[in-house]
XYZ file of C-alpha atoms in Angstrom:
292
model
C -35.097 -1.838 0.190
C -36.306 -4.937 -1.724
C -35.720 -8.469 -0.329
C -33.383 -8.778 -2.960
C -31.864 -5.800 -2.332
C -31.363 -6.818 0.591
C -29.634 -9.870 0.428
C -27.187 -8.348 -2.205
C -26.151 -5.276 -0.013
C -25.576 -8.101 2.758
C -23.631 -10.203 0.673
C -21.548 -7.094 -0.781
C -20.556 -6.031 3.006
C -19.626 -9.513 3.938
C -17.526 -9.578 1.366
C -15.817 -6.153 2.122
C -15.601 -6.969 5.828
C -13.625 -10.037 5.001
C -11.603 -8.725 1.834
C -10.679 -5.119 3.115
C -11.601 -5.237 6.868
C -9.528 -8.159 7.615
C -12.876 -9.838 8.551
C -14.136 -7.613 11.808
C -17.930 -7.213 12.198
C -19.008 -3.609 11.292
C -20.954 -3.587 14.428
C -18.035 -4.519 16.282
C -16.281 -1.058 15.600
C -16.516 1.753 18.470
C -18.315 3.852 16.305
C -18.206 7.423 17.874
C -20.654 9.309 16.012
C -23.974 9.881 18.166
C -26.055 9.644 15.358
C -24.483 5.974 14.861
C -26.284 4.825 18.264
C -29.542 6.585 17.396
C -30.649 5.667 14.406
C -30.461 1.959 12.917
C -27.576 0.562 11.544
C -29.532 -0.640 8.453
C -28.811 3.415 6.871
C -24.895 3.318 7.075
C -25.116 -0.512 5.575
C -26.963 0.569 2.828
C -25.031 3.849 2.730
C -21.715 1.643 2.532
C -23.573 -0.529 -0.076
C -23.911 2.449 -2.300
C -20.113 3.034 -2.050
C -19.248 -0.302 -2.865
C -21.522 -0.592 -5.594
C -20.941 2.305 -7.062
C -19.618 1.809 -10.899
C -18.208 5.819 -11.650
C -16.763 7.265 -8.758
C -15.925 10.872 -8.520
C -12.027 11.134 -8.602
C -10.572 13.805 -6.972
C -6.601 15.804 -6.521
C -5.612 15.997 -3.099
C -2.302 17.405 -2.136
C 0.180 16.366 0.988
C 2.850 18.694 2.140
C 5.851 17.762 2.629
C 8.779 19.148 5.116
C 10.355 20.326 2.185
C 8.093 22.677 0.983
C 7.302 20.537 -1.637
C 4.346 18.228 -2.132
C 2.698 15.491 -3.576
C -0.014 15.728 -5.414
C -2.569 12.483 -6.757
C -5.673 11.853 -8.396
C -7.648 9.258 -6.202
C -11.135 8.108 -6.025
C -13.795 9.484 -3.574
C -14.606 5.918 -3.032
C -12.996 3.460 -0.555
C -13.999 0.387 -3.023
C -14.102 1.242 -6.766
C -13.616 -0.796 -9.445
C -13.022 -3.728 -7.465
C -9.616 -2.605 -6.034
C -9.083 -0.491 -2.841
C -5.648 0.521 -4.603
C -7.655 3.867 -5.912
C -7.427 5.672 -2.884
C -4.584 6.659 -0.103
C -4.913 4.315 3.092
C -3.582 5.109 6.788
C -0.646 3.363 6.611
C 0.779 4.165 3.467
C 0.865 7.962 4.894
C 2.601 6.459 8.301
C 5.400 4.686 5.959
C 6.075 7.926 4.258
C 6.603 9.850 7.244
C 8.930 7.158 8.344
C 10.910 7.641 5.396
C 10.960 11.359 5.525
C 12.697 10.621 8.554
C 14.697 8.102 7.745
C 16.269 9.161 4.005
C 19.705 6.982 4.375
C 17.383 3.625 4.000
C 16.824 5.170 0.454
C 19.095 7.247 -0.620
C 21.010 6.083 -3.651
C 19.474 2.722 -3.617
C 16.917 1.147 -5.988
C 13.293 0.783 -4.284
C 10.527 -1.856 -5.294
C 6.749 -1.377 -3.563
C 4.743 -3.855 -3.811
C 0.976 -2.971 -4.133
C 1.645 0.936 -4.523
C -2.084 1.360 -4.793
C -2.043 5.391 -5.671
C 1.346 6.437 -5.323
C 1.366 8.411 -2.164
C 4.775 6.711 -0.380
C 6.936 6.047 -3.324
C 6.109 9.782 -4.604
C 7.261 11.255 -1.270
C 9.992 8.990 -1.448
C 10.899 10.447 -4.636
C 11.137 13.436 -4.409
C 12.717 13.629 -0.695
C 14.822 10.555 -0.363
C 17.048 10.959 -3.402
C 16.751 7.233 -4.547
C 18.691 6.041 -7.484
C 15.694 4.090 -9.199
C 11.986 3.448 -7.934
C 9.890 0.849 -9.478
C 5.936 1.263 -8.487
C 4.161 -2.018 -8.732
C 0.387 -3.177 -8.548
C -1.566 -5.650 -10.785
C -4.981 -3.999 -11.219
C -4.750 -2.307 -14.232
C -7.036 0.596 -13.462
C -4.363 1.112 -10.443
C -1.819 0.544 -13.042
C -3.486 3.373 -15.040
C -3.925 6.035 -12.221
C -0.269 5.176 -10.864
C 1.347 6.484 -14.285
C -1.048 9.483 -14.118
C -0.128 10.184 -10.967
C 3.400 10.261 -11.594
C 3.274 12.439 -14.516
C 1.537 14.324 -12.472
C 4.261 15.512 -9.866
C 6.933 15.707 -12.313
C 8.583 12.458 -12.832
C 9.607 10.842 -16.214
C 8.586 6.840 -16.725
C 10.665 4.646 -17.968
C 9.711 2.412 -20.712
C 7.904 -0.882 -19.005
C 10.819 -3.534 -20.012
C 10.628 -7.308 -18.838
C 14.512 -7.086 -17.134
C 14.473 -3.309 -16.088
C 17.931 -3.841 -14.300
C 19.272 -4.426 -17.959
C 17.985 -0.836 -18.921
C 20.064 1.536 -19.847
C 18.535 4.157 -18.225
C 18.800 1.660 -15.091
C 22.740 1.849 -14.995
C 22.964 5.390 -15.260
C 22.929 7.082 -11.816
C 21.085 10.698 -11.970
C 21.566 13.024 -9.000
C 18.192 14.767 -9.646
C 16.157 12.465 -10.088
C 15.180 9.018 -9.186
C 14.645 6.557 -12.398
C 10.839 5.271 -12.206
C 9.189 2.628 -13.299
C 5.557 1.170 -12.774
C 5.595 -2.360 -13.254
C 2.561 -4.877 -13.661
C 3.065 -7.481 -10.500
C 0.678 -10.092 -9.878
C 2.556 -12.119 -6.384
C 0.991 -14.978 -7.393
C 2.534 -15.637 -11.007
C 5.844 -13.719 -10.548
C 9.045 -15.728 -10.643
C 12.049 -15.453 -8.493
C 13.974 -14.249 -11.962
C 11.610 -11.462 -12.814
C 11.858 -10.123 -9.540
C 15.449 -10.936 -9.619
C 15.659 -8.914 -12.605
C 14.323 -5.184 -10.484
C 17.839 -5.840 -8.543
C 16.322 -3.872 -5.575
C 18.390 -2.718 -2.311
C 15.238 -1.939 -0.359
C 11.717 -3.242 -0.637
C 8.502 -1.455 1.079
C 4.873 -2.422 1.154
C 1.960 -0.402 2.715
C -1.631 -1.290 3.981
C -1.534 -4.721 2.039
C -2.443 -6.923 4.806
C -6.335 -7.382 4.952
C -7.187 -11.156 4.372
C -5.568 -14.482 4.386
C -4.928 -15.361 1.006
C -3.384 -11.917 0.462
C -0.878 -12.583 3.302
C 0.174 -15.360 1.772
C 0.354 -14.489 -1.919
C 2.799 -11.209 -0.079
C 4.705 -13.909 1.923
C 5.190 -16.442 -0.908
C 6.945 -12.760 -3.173
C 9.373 -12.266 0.002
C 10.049 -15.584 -0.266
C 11.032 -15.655 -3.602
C 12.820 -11.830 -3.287
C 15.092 -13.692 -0.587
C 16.390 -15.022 -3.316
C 17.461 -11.878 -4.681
C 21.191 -11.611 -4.205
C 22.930 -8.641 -5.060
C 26.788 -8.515 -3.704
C 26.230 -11.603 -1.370
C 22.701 -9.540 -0.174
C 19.233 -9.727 0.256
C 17.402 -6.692 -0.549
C 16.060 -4.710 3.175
C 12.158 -5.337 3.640
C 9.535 -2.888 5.179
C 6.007 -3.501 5.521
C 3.795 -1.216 7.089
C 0.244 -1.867 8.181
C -2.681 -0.685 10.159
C -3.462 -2.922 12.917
C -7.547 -3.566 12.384
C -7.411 -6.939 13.570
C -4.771 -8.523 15.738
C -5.246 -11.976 14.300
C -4.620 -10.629 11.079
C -1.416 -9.524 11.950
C -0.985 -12.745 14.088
C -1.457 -14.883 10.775
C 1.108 -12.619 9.440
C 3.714 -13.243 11.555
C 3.123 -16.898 11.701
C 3.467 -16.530 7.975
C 6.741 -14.955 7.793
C 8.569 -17.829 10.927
C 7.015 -20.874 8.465
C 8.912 -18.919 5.589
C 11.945 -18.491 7.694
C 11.624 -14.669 7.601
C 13.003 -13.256 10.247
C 11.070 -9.814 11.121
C 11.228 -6.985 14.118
C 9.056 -4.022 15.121
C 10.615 -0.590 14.616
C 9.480 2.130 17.201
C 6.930 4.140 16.699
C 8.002 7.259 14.845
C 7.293 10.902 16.245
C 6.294 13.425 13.054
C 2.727 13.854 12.067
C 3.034 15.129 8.866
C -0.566 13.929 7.015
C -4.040 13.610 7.758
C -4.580 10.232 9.230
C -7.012 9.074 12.340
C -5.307 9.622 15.630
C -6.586 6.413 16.264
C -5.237 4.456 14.177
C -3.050 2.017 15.472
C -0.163 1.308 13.406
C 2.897 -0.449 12.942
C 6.260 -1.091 10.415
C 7.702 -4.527 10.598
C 11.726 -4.530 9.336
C 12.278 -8.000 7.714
C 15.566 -9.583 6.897
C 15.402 -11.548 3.718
């Protein structure tokens, strides 16, 4: 590669190791492939260079089974980093909330359900169609993620509701279907919303997956459960779930920290024992319960 080459593919994986991989050194990671200790590093950085720089990605339909016999189905990118979002693909621990879910329908069932940063639909989909939710309201602000979230929807069946600035007002809001869940995807950016707008969703239960990978992210998500504390519906805060894959402990630390100055008071559930998708056995992950 050219010097400037180069210094651009170093600049683009600094960036992604502080963005997206909650700042740990890509030769930090136990890499396990042989081939990884063989040959130099320099190929996989300019191998994870191309990904990140790469303008078209392929997308692709994968499916996930689910205990039901039914399953979800989603069109996702074949790259980790596309368009400038990691919300085009399915992360770790958006597949370990689900299965938590699956096992746990009562947190959902009949209630109304905001995610925050639903990247490509994979939990709120399986919640869906399993968990017999009143209402679901998808959220993201990158508006390709926007665009691929009401694809993906579509895609396994589900009607949208029109986008509408008070969605609790809604009509189709008030009236309860036994079949299926109302759903919405909403535009959220945490660091404009108001305490009204969100005020205005009205939801029981809110669930975020895999959106903890650098500082100004955990606070933006901090400073939104802040303001859905606020939230009171019948003299209650709405429940709070965040799930997460633990890449860096003082990412999660700064999380934490985050939540006591905000008054949040949080606790770790236990580790869940269904497998159901295709994540690294690895992977270590965790769901913090929050009360608002």
């Amino acid at each position: 590669m050219a010097p400037e080459e180069n210094g651009e593919a170093a600049r683009l994986l600094r960036s992604f190791e502080r963005r997206f991989l909650a700042a740990r050194a890509l030769r930090s990671f136990p890499w396990q492939h042989e081939a990884v200790h063989t040959e130099p590093l320099d190929e996989l950085y300019e191998a994870l260079a191309e990904v990140l720089t790469a303008e078209e990605p392929t997308q692709c339909h994968r499916s996930y089974l689910l205990p039901s016999g039914d399953s979800v189905t989603l069109s996702e990118s074949t790259a980790i980093v596309s368009h400038g979002t990691t919300g085009l693909v399915t992360w770790n621990a958006a597949l370990y909330l689900a299965e938590w879910a699956l096992e746990n329908p009562a947190a959902f069932t009949h209630r109304t359900v905001l995610e925050l940063g639903s990247g490509a639909g994979l939990t709120g989909l399986a919640i869906c169609k399993t968990c017999r939710p009143r209402a679901y309201i998808f959220s993201d602000c990158h508006s390709r993620v926007l665009e691929q979230l009401q694809g993906n929807v579509l895609l396994n069946g589900l009607s949208l509701e029109p986008s509408v600035t008070a969605p609790a007002q809604h009509p189709a809001f008030k009236t309860p279907d036994t079949e299926n869940p109302r759903v919405m995807v909403a535009r959220l950016d945490w660091d404009v919303v108001t305490a009204p707008q969100l005020a205005a969703f009205w939801p029981d239960i809110v669930i975020a997956a895999d959106v903890l990978y650098c500082p100004e992210t955990i606070l933006s998500l901090v400073g939104v459960l802040q303001k859905l504390s606020a939230c009171q519906k019948d003299q209650q805060a709405p429940d709070a779930y965040v799930a997460f894959t633990i890449r860096n402990p003082e990412t999660c630390q700064l999380f934490t920290t985050e939540l006591g100055r905000a008054g949040i008071l949080w606790e770790e559930l236990p580790r869940h024992d269904q497998k159901l998708f295709p994540y690294e056995e690895h992977s270590e992950m965790a769901i913090l319960k929050l009360t608002l």
